[in-house]
Amino acid sequence: MTKIKIMSVRDEDRQYIDKWATEHQVTVELTTEPLTEENIDTVAGFDGLSLSQQLPLTENMYSKLQQFGIKQIAQRSAGFDTYDLDLANKYQLIVSNVPSYSPSSIAEFAVTQAINMVRNFNDIQQKVIAHDFRWEPSILSQSIRDLKVAVIGTGRIGSVVARIFAEGYQSDVVAYDPFPNEHVAQFVDYKASLEEAVREADIVTLHVPATKYNHYLFDEHIFAQFKKGAIFVNCARGSLVNTKALLSALDKGLIKGAALDTYEFERGLFPSDQRNHALNDDLLQTLIDRQDIILTPHIAFYTEAAVENLIVDALNATLDVLNTGDTALRVN
Ligand code: NAD
């Protein structure tokens, strides 16, 4: 019987792994540990491998996987920047990802957080905790219907966000994407530049990939173009935003608030339990402490639908490589 090792397994993954293994008549051995130099020998004897790796593999690890006869690594995330694809090619390993596991989950979260910011949720919550139940101008809000939303990047996730705002809330939606989508253009007004898109928007929501071209796409220059009092939402990747420039824009009153689901230095922290450790990250502590920021730990995707799709698509990709020598989800 085919034997697959699946690593970095979380409690919520188990039921979907068991169901898939039964349906496909495959032995799947699971562990909560990520793949490391120390435990790599435990992979020997397996036919296939699925990881949810956050830290890079060393060349020795790629080499050992090849020695064990492993042909592929099925990563359970959309991002695969933890892998060195040149090394994967050198050691004849097919790396696959799960490019689209639930765009709606992330889109719904981005919309929710944008609305929480517009409706002053942080302030209202603090007042309620202090038993201050007054209505007063500091928490007076606006109807989302009356606002203009700029969606930056209208791919899988951004297009759903644009549709929710345009068709659900009846907001005026503009967008910027170097590759406009003709279906999205039916309910969104594409602008010619990022600057133009953010200039009149009350909400700016970011949905572009983290590439070397997009590093610090949102910097001091772009924040200076924002409409005064706008809300900024980043449910994409931390490296797209210069956090210090964002804080400076908030301090200068250029922006009213930000909802951040990602942070440029989150690796090793999101997700993890740091309650009994010193945080040693002043920038992150500042984001946590501020009333005008809602920070969440890269959790936009975290729904039952997404968890199931990540498991099923990764294990299917593993089996595809074992049965056919390739998978449609390969990234190298
Ligand atoms: P996608 O590839 O489907 O779409 C990205 C779009 O961005 C494309 O249309 C592309 O043309 C456009 N784009 C690229 N560079 C741009 C730029 N400089 N300006 C404007 N548009 C640009 O990607 P997706 O699946 O929609 O993912 C969007 C983001 O969401 C990614 O950063 C991804 O890593 C992130 N994500 C976050 C979570 C979470 O839980 N927070 C989960 C999954 C994905």
JSON list of N, CA, C and O and ligand atoms in Angstrom, two decimals, residues 99 101 106 152-158 176-179 207-210 214 217 235-237 261-262 298-301, ligand 1:
[
{"chain": "A", "resi": 99, "resn": "PRO", "atom": "N", "xyz": [-2.82, 26.55, -4.68]},
{"chain": "A", "resi": 99, "resn": "PRO", "atom": "CA", "xyz": [-2.92, 27.97, -5.02]},
{"chain": "A", "resi": 99, "resn": "PRO", "atom": "C", "xyz": [-4.24, 28.61, -4.60]},
{"chain": "A", "resi": 99, "resn": "PRO", "atom": "O", "xyz": [-4.28, 29.80, -4.32]},
{"chain": "A", "resi": 101, "resn": "TYR", "atom": "N", "xyz": [-7.38, 27.74, -2.07]},
{"chain": "A", "resi": 101, "resn": "TYR", "atom": "CA", "xyz": [-8.07, 26.80, -1.19]},
{"chain": "A", "resi": 101, "resn": "TYR", "atom": "C", "xyz": [-9.37, 27.35, -0.64]},
{"chain": "A", "resi": 101, "resn": "TYR", "atom": "O", "xyz": [-10.20, 26.58, -0.18]},
{"chain": "A", "resi": 106, "resn": "ILE", "atom": "N", "xyz": [-10.86, 34.32, 2.69]},
{"chain": "A", "resi": 106, "resn": "ILE", "atom": "CA", "xyz": [-9.96, 35.46, 2.89]},
{"chain": "A", "resi": 106, "resn": "ILE", "atom": "C", "xyz": [-10.69, 36.76, 2.53]},
{"chain": "A", "resi": 106, "resn": "ILE", "atom": "O", "xyz": [-10.61, 37.76, 3.25]},
{"chain": "A", "resi": 152, "resn": "ILE", "atom": "N", "xyz": [-6.83, 46.57, -4.55]},
{"chain": "A", "resi": 152, "resn": "ILE", "atom": "CA", "xyz": [-5.53, 46.52, -5.23]},
{"chain": "A", "resi": 152, "resn": "ILE", "atom": "C", "xyz": [-5.17, 45.05, -5.47]},
{"chain": "A", "resi": 152, "resn": "ILE", "atom": "O", "xyz": [-4.90, 44.31, -4.53]},
{"chain": "A", "resi": 153, "resn": "GLY", "atom": "N", "xyz": [-5.22, 44.65, -6.73]},
{"chain": "A", "resi": 153, "resn": "GLY", "atom": "CA", "xyz": [-5.03, 43.24, -7.09]},
{"chain": "A", "resi": 153, "resn": "GLY", "atom": "C", "xyz": [-6.39, 42.57, -7.17]},
{"chain": "A", "resi": 153, "resn": "GLY", "atom": "O", "xyz": [-7.04, 42.37, -6.14]},
{"chain": "A", "resi": 154, "resn": "THR", "atom": "N", "xyz": [-6.82, 42.24, -8.39]},
{"chain": "A", "resi": 154, "resn": "THR", "atom": "CA", "xyz": [-8.16, 41.64, -8.55]},
{"chain": "A", "resi": 154, "resn": "THR", "atom": "C", "xyz": [-8.04, 40.21, -9.08]},
{"chain": "A", "resi": 154, "resn": "THR", "atom": "O", "xyz": [-8.66, 39.84, -10.06]},
{"chain": "A", "resi": 155, "resn": "GLY", "atom": "N", "xyz": [-7.20, 39.42, -8.42]},
{"chain": "A", "resi": 155, "resn": "GLY", "atom": "CA", "xyz": [-7.06, 38.00, -8.76]},
{"chain": "A", "resi": 155, "resn": "GLY", "atom": "C", "xyz": [-8.14, 37.20, -8.04]},
{"chain": "A", "resi": 155, "resn": "GLY", "atom": "O", "xyz": [-9.26, 37.67, -7.86]},
{"chain": "A", "resi": 156, "resn": "ARG", "atom": "N", "xyz": [-7.77, 36.01, -7.58]},
{"chain": "A", "resi": 156, "resn": "ARG", "atom": "CA", "xyz": [-8.74, 35.11, -6.94]},
{"chain": "A", "resi": 156, "resn": "ARG", "atom": "C", "xyz": [-9.45, 35.77, -5.76]},
{"chain": "A", "resi": 156, "resn": "ARG", "atom": "O", "xyz": [-10.67, 35.68, -5.62]},
{"chain": "A", "resi": 157, "resn": "ILE", "atom": "N", "xyz": [-8.67, 36.40, -4.88]},
{"chain": "A", "resi": 157, "resn": "ILE", "atom": "CA", "xyz": [-9.25, 36.95, -3.65]},
{"chain": "A", "resi": 157, "resn": "ILE", "atom": "C", "xyz": [-9.81, 38.36, -3.88]},
{"chain": "A", "resi": 157, "resn": "ILE", "atom": "O", "xyz": [-10.95, 38.66, -3.53]},
{"chain": "A", "resi": 158, "resn": "GLY", "atom": "N", "xyz": [-9.00, 39.21, -4.50]},
{"chain": "A", "resi": 158, "resn": "GLY", "atom": "CA", "xyz": [-9.43, 40.60, -4.71]},
{"chain": "A", "resi": 158, "resn": "GLY", "atom": "C", "xyz": [-10.72, 40.69, -5.51]},
{"chain": "A", "resi": 158, "resn": "GLY", "atom": "O", "xyz": [-11.56, 41.56, -5.24]},
{"chain": "A", "resi": 176, "resn": "TYR", "atom": "N", "xyz": [-6.99, 48.64, -8.98]},
{"chain": "A", "resi": 176, "resn": "TYR", "atom": "CA", "xyz": [-5.78, 48.69, -9.80]},
{"chain": "A", "resi": 176, "resn": "TYR", "atom": "C", "xyz": [-5.20, 47.29, -9.89]},
{"chain": "A", "resi": 176, "resn": "TYR", "atom": "O", "xyz": [-5.05, 46.60, -8.87]},
{"chain": "A", "resi": 177, "resn": "ASP", "atom": "N", "xyz": [-4.92, 46.87, -11.11]},
{"chain": "A", "resi": 177, "resn": "ASP", "atom": "CA", "xyz": [-4.25, 45.60, -11.37]},
{"chain": "A", "resi": 177, "resn": "ASP", "atom": "C", "xyz": [-3.61, 45.74, -12.74]},
{"chain": "A", "resi": 177, "resn": "ASP", "atom": "O", "xyz": [-4.28, 46.17, -13.69]},
{"chain": "A", "resi": 178, "resn": "PRO", "atom": "N", "xyz": [-2.31, 45.44, -12.88]},
{"chain": "A", "resi": 178, "resn": "PRO", "atom": "CA", "xyz": [-1.70, 45.58, -14.21]},
{"chain": "A", "resi": 178, "resn": "PRO", "atom": "C", "xyz": [-2.36, 44.67, -15.25]},
{"chain": "A", "resi": 178, "resn": "PRO", "atom": "O", "xyz": [-2.21, 44.89, -16.45]},
{"chain": "A", "resi": 179, "resn": "PHE", "atom": "N", "xyz": [-3.08, 43.65, -14.77]},
{"chain": "A", "resi": 179, "resn": "PHE", "atom": "CA", "xyz": [-3.81, 42.76, -15.69]},
{"chain": "A", "resi": 179, "resn": "PHE", "atom": "C", "xyz": [-5.30, 42.78, -15.33]},
{"chain": "A", "resi": 179, "resn": "PHE", "atom": "O", "xyz": [-5.79, 41.86, -14.67]},
{"chain": "A", "resi": 207, "resn": "HIS", "atom": "N", "xyz": [-4.58, 42.98, -2.19]},
{"chain": "A", "resi": 207, "resn": "HIS", "atom": "CA", "xyz": [-4.69, 41.55, -2.51]},
{"chain": "A", "resi": 207, "resn": "HIS", "atom": "C", "xyz": [-3.72, 41.16, -3.63]},
{"chain": "A", "resi": 207, "resn": "HIS", "atom": "O", "xyz": [-4.11, 40.52, -4.61]},
{"chain": "A", "resi": 208, "resn": "VAL", "atom": "N", "xyz": [-2.46, 41.57, -3.49]},
{"chain": "A", "resi": 208, "resn": "VAL", "atom": "CA", "xyz": [-1.46, 41.23, -4.51]},
{"chain": "A", "resi": 208, "resn": "VAL", "atom": "C", "xyz": [-0.45, 40.24, -3.92]},
{"chain": "A", "resi": 208, "resn": "VAL", "atom": "O", "xyz": [-0.31, 40.16, -2.70]},
{"chain": "A", "resi": 209, "resn": "PRO", "atom": "N", "xyz": [0.23, 39.49, -4.75]},
{"chain": "A", "resi": 209, "resn": "PRO", "atom": "CA", "xyz": [1.21, 38.53, -4.21]},
{"chain": "A", "resi": 209, "resn": "PRO", "atom": "C", "xyz": [2.50, 39.21, -3.76]},
{"chain": "A", "resi": 209, "resn": "PRO", "atom": "O", "xyz": [2.82, 40.30, -4.24]},
{"chain": "A", "resi": 210, "resn": "ALA", "atom": "N", "xyz": [3.21, 38.55, -2.86]},
{"chain": "A", "resi": 210, "resn": "ALA", "atom": "CA", "xyz": [4.50, 39.07, -2.42]},
{"chain": "A", "resi": 210, "resn": "ALA", "atom": "C", "xyz": [5.56, 38.59, -3.40]},
{"chain": "A", "resi": 210, "resn": "ALA", "atom": "O", "xyz": [5.93, 37.42, -3.39]},
{"chain": "A", "resi": 214, "resn": "ASN", "atom": "N", "xyz": [7.06, 43.60, -5.69]},
{"chain": "A", "resi": 214, "resn": "ASN", "atom": "CA", "xyz": [6.03, 44.21, -4.85]},
{"chain": "A", "resi": 214, "resn": "ASN", "atom": "C", "xyz": [6.50, 44.49, -3.42]},
{"chain": "A", "resi": 214, "resn": "ASN", "atom": "O", "xyz": [5.69, 44.93, -2.60]},
{"chain": "A", "resi": 217, "resn": "LEU", "atom": "N", "xyz": [5.47, 47.73, -1.63]},
{"chain": "A", "resi": 217, "resn": "LEU", "atom": "CA", "xyz": [4.61, 48.42, -2.60]},
{"chain": "A", "resi": 217, "resn": "LEU", "atom": "C", "xyz": [3.91, 49.59, -1.92]},
{"chain": "A", "resi": 217, "resn": "LEU", "atom": "O", "xyz": [3.70, 50.64, -2.50]},
{"chain": "A", "resi": 235, "resn": "CYS", "atom": "N", "xyz": [-4.68, 41.96, 4.03]},
{"chain": "A", "resi": 235, "resn": "CYS", "atom": "CA", "xyz": [-4.86, 40.53, 4.29]},
{"chain": "A", "resi": 235, "resn": "CYS", "atom": "C", "xyz": [-4.05, 39.75, 3.26]},
{"chain": "A", "resi": 235, "resn": "CYS", "atom": "O", "xyz": [-4.39, 38.61, 2.93]},
{"chain": "A", "resi": 236, "resn": "ALA", "atom": "N", "xyz": [-2.98, 40.37, 2.73]},
{"chain": "A", "resi": 236, "resn": "ALA", "atom": "CA", "xyz": [-2.18, 39.70, 1.68]},
{"chain": "A", "resi": 236, "resn": "ALA", "atom": "C", "xyz": [-0.87, 39.19, 2.29]},
{"chain": "A", "resi": 236, "resn": "ALA", "atom": "O", "xyz": [-0.82, 38.06, 2.79]},
{"chain": "A", "resi": 237, "resn": "ARG", "atom": "N", "xyz": [0.15, 40.00, 2.25]},
{"chain": "A", "resi": 237, "resn": "ARG", "atom": "CA", "xyz": [1.46, 39.61, 2.80]},
{"chain": "A", "resi": 237, "resn": "ARG", "atom": "C", "xyz": [2.12, 40.81, 3.48]},
{"chain": "A", "resi": 237, "resn": "ARG", "atom": "O", "xyz": [2.04, 41.93, 2.97]},
{"chain": "A", "resi": 261, "resn": "ASP", "atom": "N", "xyz": [-3.75, 41.64, 8.75]},
{"chain": "A", "resi": 261, "resn": "ASP", "atom": "CA", "xyz": [-3.75, 40.21, 9.05]},
{"chain": "A", "resi": 261, "resn": "ASP", "atom": "C", "xyz": [-2.37, 39.62, 8.84]},
{"chain": "A", "resi": 261, "resn": "ASP", "atom": "O", "xyz": [-2.15, 38.45, 9.11]},
{"chain": "A", "resi": 262, "resn": "THR", "atom": "N", "xyz": [-1.46, 40.45, 8.33]},
{"chain": "A", "resi": 262, "resn": "THR", "atom": "CA", "xyz": [-0.10, 39.97, 8.09]},
{"chain": "A", "resi": 262, "resn": "THR", "atom": "C", "xyz": [0.87, 41.05, 8.55]},
{"chain": "A", "resi": 262, "resn": "THR", "atom": "O", "xyz": [0.50, 42.23, 8.63]},
{"chain": "A", "resi": 298, "resn": "HIS", "atom": "N", "xyz": [-2.52, 36.34, 10.77]},
{"chain": "A", "resi": 298, "resn": "HIS", "atom": "CA", "xyz": [-2.56, 35.62, 9.49]},
{"chain": "A", "resi": 298, "resn": "HIS", "atom": "C", "xyz": [-3.65, 34.55, 9.51]},
{"chain": "A", "resi": 298, "resn": "HIS", "atom": "O", "xyz": [-3.41, 33.37, 9.24]},
{"chain": "A", "resi": 299, "resn": "ILE", "atom": "N", "xyz": [-4.83, 35.00, 9.79]},
{"chain": "A", "resi": 299, "resn": "ILE", "atom": "CA", "xyz": [-5.93, 34.08, 10.12]},
{"chain": "A", "resi": 299, "resn": "ILE", "atom": "C", "xyz": [-7.09, 34.19, 9.13]},
{"chain": "A", "resi": 299, "resn": "ILE", "atom": "O", "xyz": [-8.08, 33.49, 9.24]},
{"chain": "A", "resi": 300, "resn": "ALA", "atom": "N", "xyz": [-6.92, 35.07, 8.12]},
{"chain": "A", "resi": 300, "resn": "ALA", "atom": "CA", "xyz": [-8.04, 35.33, 7.20]},
{"chain": "A", "resi": 300, "resn": "ALA", "atom": "C", "xyz": [-8.54, 34.05, 6.53]},
{"chain": "A", "resi": 300, "resn": "ALA", "atom": "O", "xyz": [-9.72, 33.87, 6.30]},
{"chain": "A", "resi": 301, "resn": "PHE", "atom": "N", "xyz": [-7.62, 33.15, 6.24]},
{"chain": "A", "resi": 301, "resn": "PHE", "atom": "CA", "xyz": [-7.99, 31.93, 5.51]},
{"chain": "A", "resi": 301, "resn": "PHE", "atom": "C", "xyz": [-8.68, 30.89, 6.41]},
{"chain": "A", "resi": 301, "resn": "PHE", "atom": "O", "xyz": [-9.25, 29.93, 5.92]},
{"chain": "B", "resi": 1, "resn": "NAD", "atom": "P1", "xyz": [-3.76, 35.96, -7.36]},
{"chain": "B", "resi": 1, "resn": "NAD", "atom": "O1", "xyz": [-2.45, 35.60, -7.96]},
{"chain": "B", "resi": 1, "resn": "NAD", "atom": "O2", "xyz": [-4.99, 35.20, -7.76]},
{"chain": "B", "resi": 1, "resn": "NAD", "atom": "O3", "xyz": [-4.08, 37.53, -7.69]},
{"chain": "B", "resi": 1, "resn": "NAD", "atom": "C1", "xyz": [-3.14, 38.53, -7.48]},
{"chain": "B", "resi": 1, "resn": "NAD", "atom": "C2", "xyz": [-3.47, 39.69, -8.42]},
{"chain": "B", "resi": 1, "resn": "NAD", "atom": "O4", "xyz": [-2.60, 40.77, -8.08]},
{"chain": "B", "resi": 1, "resn": "NAD", "atom": "C3", "xyz": [-3.23, 39.37, -9.91]},
{"chain": "B", "resi": 1, "resn": "NAD", "atom": "O5", "xyz": [-4.39, 39.71, -10.66]},
{"chain": "B", "resi": 1, "resn": "NAD", "atom": "C4", "xyz": [-2.04, 40.26, -10.28]},
{"chain": "B", "resi": 1, "resn": "NAD", "atom": "O6", "xyz": [-2.10, 40.72, -11.62]},
{"chain": "B", "resi": 1, "resn": "NAD", "atom": "C5", "xyz": [-2.20, 41.41, -9.29]},
{"chain": "B", "resi": 1, "resn": "NAD", "atom": "N1", "xyz": [-0.99, 42.17, -9.04]},
{"chain": "B", "resi": 1, "resn": "NAD", "atom": "C6", "xyz": [0.31, 41.73, -9.00]},
{"chain": "B", "resi": 1, "resn": "NAD", "atom": "N2", "xyz": [1.13, 42.77, -8.71]},
{"chain": "B", "resi": 1, "resn": "NAD", "atom": "C7", "xyz": [0.33, 43.86, -8.56]},
{"chain": "B", "resi": 1, "resn": "NAD", "atom": "C8", "xyz": [0.59, 45.22, -8.26]},
{"chain": "B", "resi": 1, "resn": "NAD", "atom": "N3", "xyz": [1.84, 45.67, -8.04]},
{"chain": "B", "resi": 1, "resn": "NAD", "atom": "N4", "xyz": [-0.45, 46.07, -8.19]},
{"chain": "B", "resi": 1, "resn": "NAD", "atom": "C9", "xyz": [-1.73, 45.65, -8.40]},
{"chain": "B", "resi": 1, "resn": "NAD", "atom": "N5", "xyz": [-2.03, 44.36, -8.70]},
{"chain": "B", "resi": 1, "resn": "NAD", "atom": "C10", "xyz": [-1.01, 43.49, -8.77]},
{"chain": "B", "resi": 1, "resn": "NAD", "atom": "O7", "xyz": [-3.54, 35.97, -5.79]},
{"chain": "B", "resi": 1, "resn": "NAD", "atom": "P2", "xyz": [-4.64, 35.64, -4.67]},
{"chain": "B", "resi": 1, "resn": "NAD", "atom": "O8", "xyz": [-4.80, 34.17, -4.54]},
{"chain": "B", "resi": 1, "resn": "NAD", "atom": "O9", "xyz": [-5.84, 36.49, -4.91]},
{"chain": "B", "resi": 1, "resn": "NAD", "atom": "O10", "xyz": [-3.85, 36.13, -3.35]},
{"chain": "B", "resi": 1, "resn": "NAD", "atom": "C11", "xyz": [-3.75, 37.51, -3.04]},
{"chain": "B", "resi": 1, "resn": "NAD", "atom": "C12", "xyz": [-2.91, 37.68, -1.77]},
{"chain": "B", "resi": 1, "resn": "NAD", "atom": "O11", "xyz": [-3.54, 37.05, -0.65]},
{"chain": "B", "resi": 1, "resn": "NAD", "atom": "C13", "xyz": [-1.50, 37.05, -1.85]},
{"chain": "B", "resi": 1, "resn": "NAD", "atom": "O12", "xyz": [-0.56, 37.95, -1.28]},
{"chain": "B", "resi": 1, "resn": "NAD", "atom": "C14", "xyz": [-1.62, 35.83, -0.96]},
{"chain": "B", "resi": 1, "resn": "NAD", "atom": "O13", "xyz": [-0.37, 35.47, -0.43]},
{"chain": "B", "resi": 1, "resn": "NAD", "atom": "C15", "xyz": [-2.56, 36.35, 0.10]},
{"chain": "B", "resi": 1, "resn": "NAD", "atom": "N6", "xyz": [-3.20, 35.32, 0.95]},
{"chain": "B", "resi": 1, "resn": "NAD", "atom": "C16", "xyz": [-3.44, 35.62, 2.25]},
{"chain": "B", "resi": 1, "resn": "NAD", "atom": "C17", "xyz": [-4.04, 34.68, 3.10]},
{"chain": "B", "resi": 1, "resn": "NAD", "atom": "C18", "xyz": [-4.36, 35.00, 4.54]},
{"chain": "B", "resi": 1, "resn": "NAD", "atom": "O14", "xyz": [-4.79, 34.11, 5.28]},
{"chain": "B", "resi": 1, "resn": "NAD", "atom": "N7", "xyz": [-4.18, 36.23, 5.01]},
{"chain": "B", "resi": 1, "resn": "NAD", "atom": "C19", "xyz": [-4.35, 33.41, 2.59]},
{"chain": "B", "resi": 1, "resn": "NAD", "atom": "C20", "xyz": [-4.10, 33.14, 1.24]},
{"chain": "B", "resi": 1, "resn": "NAD", "atom": "C21", "xyz": [-3.54, 34.11, 0.41]}
]
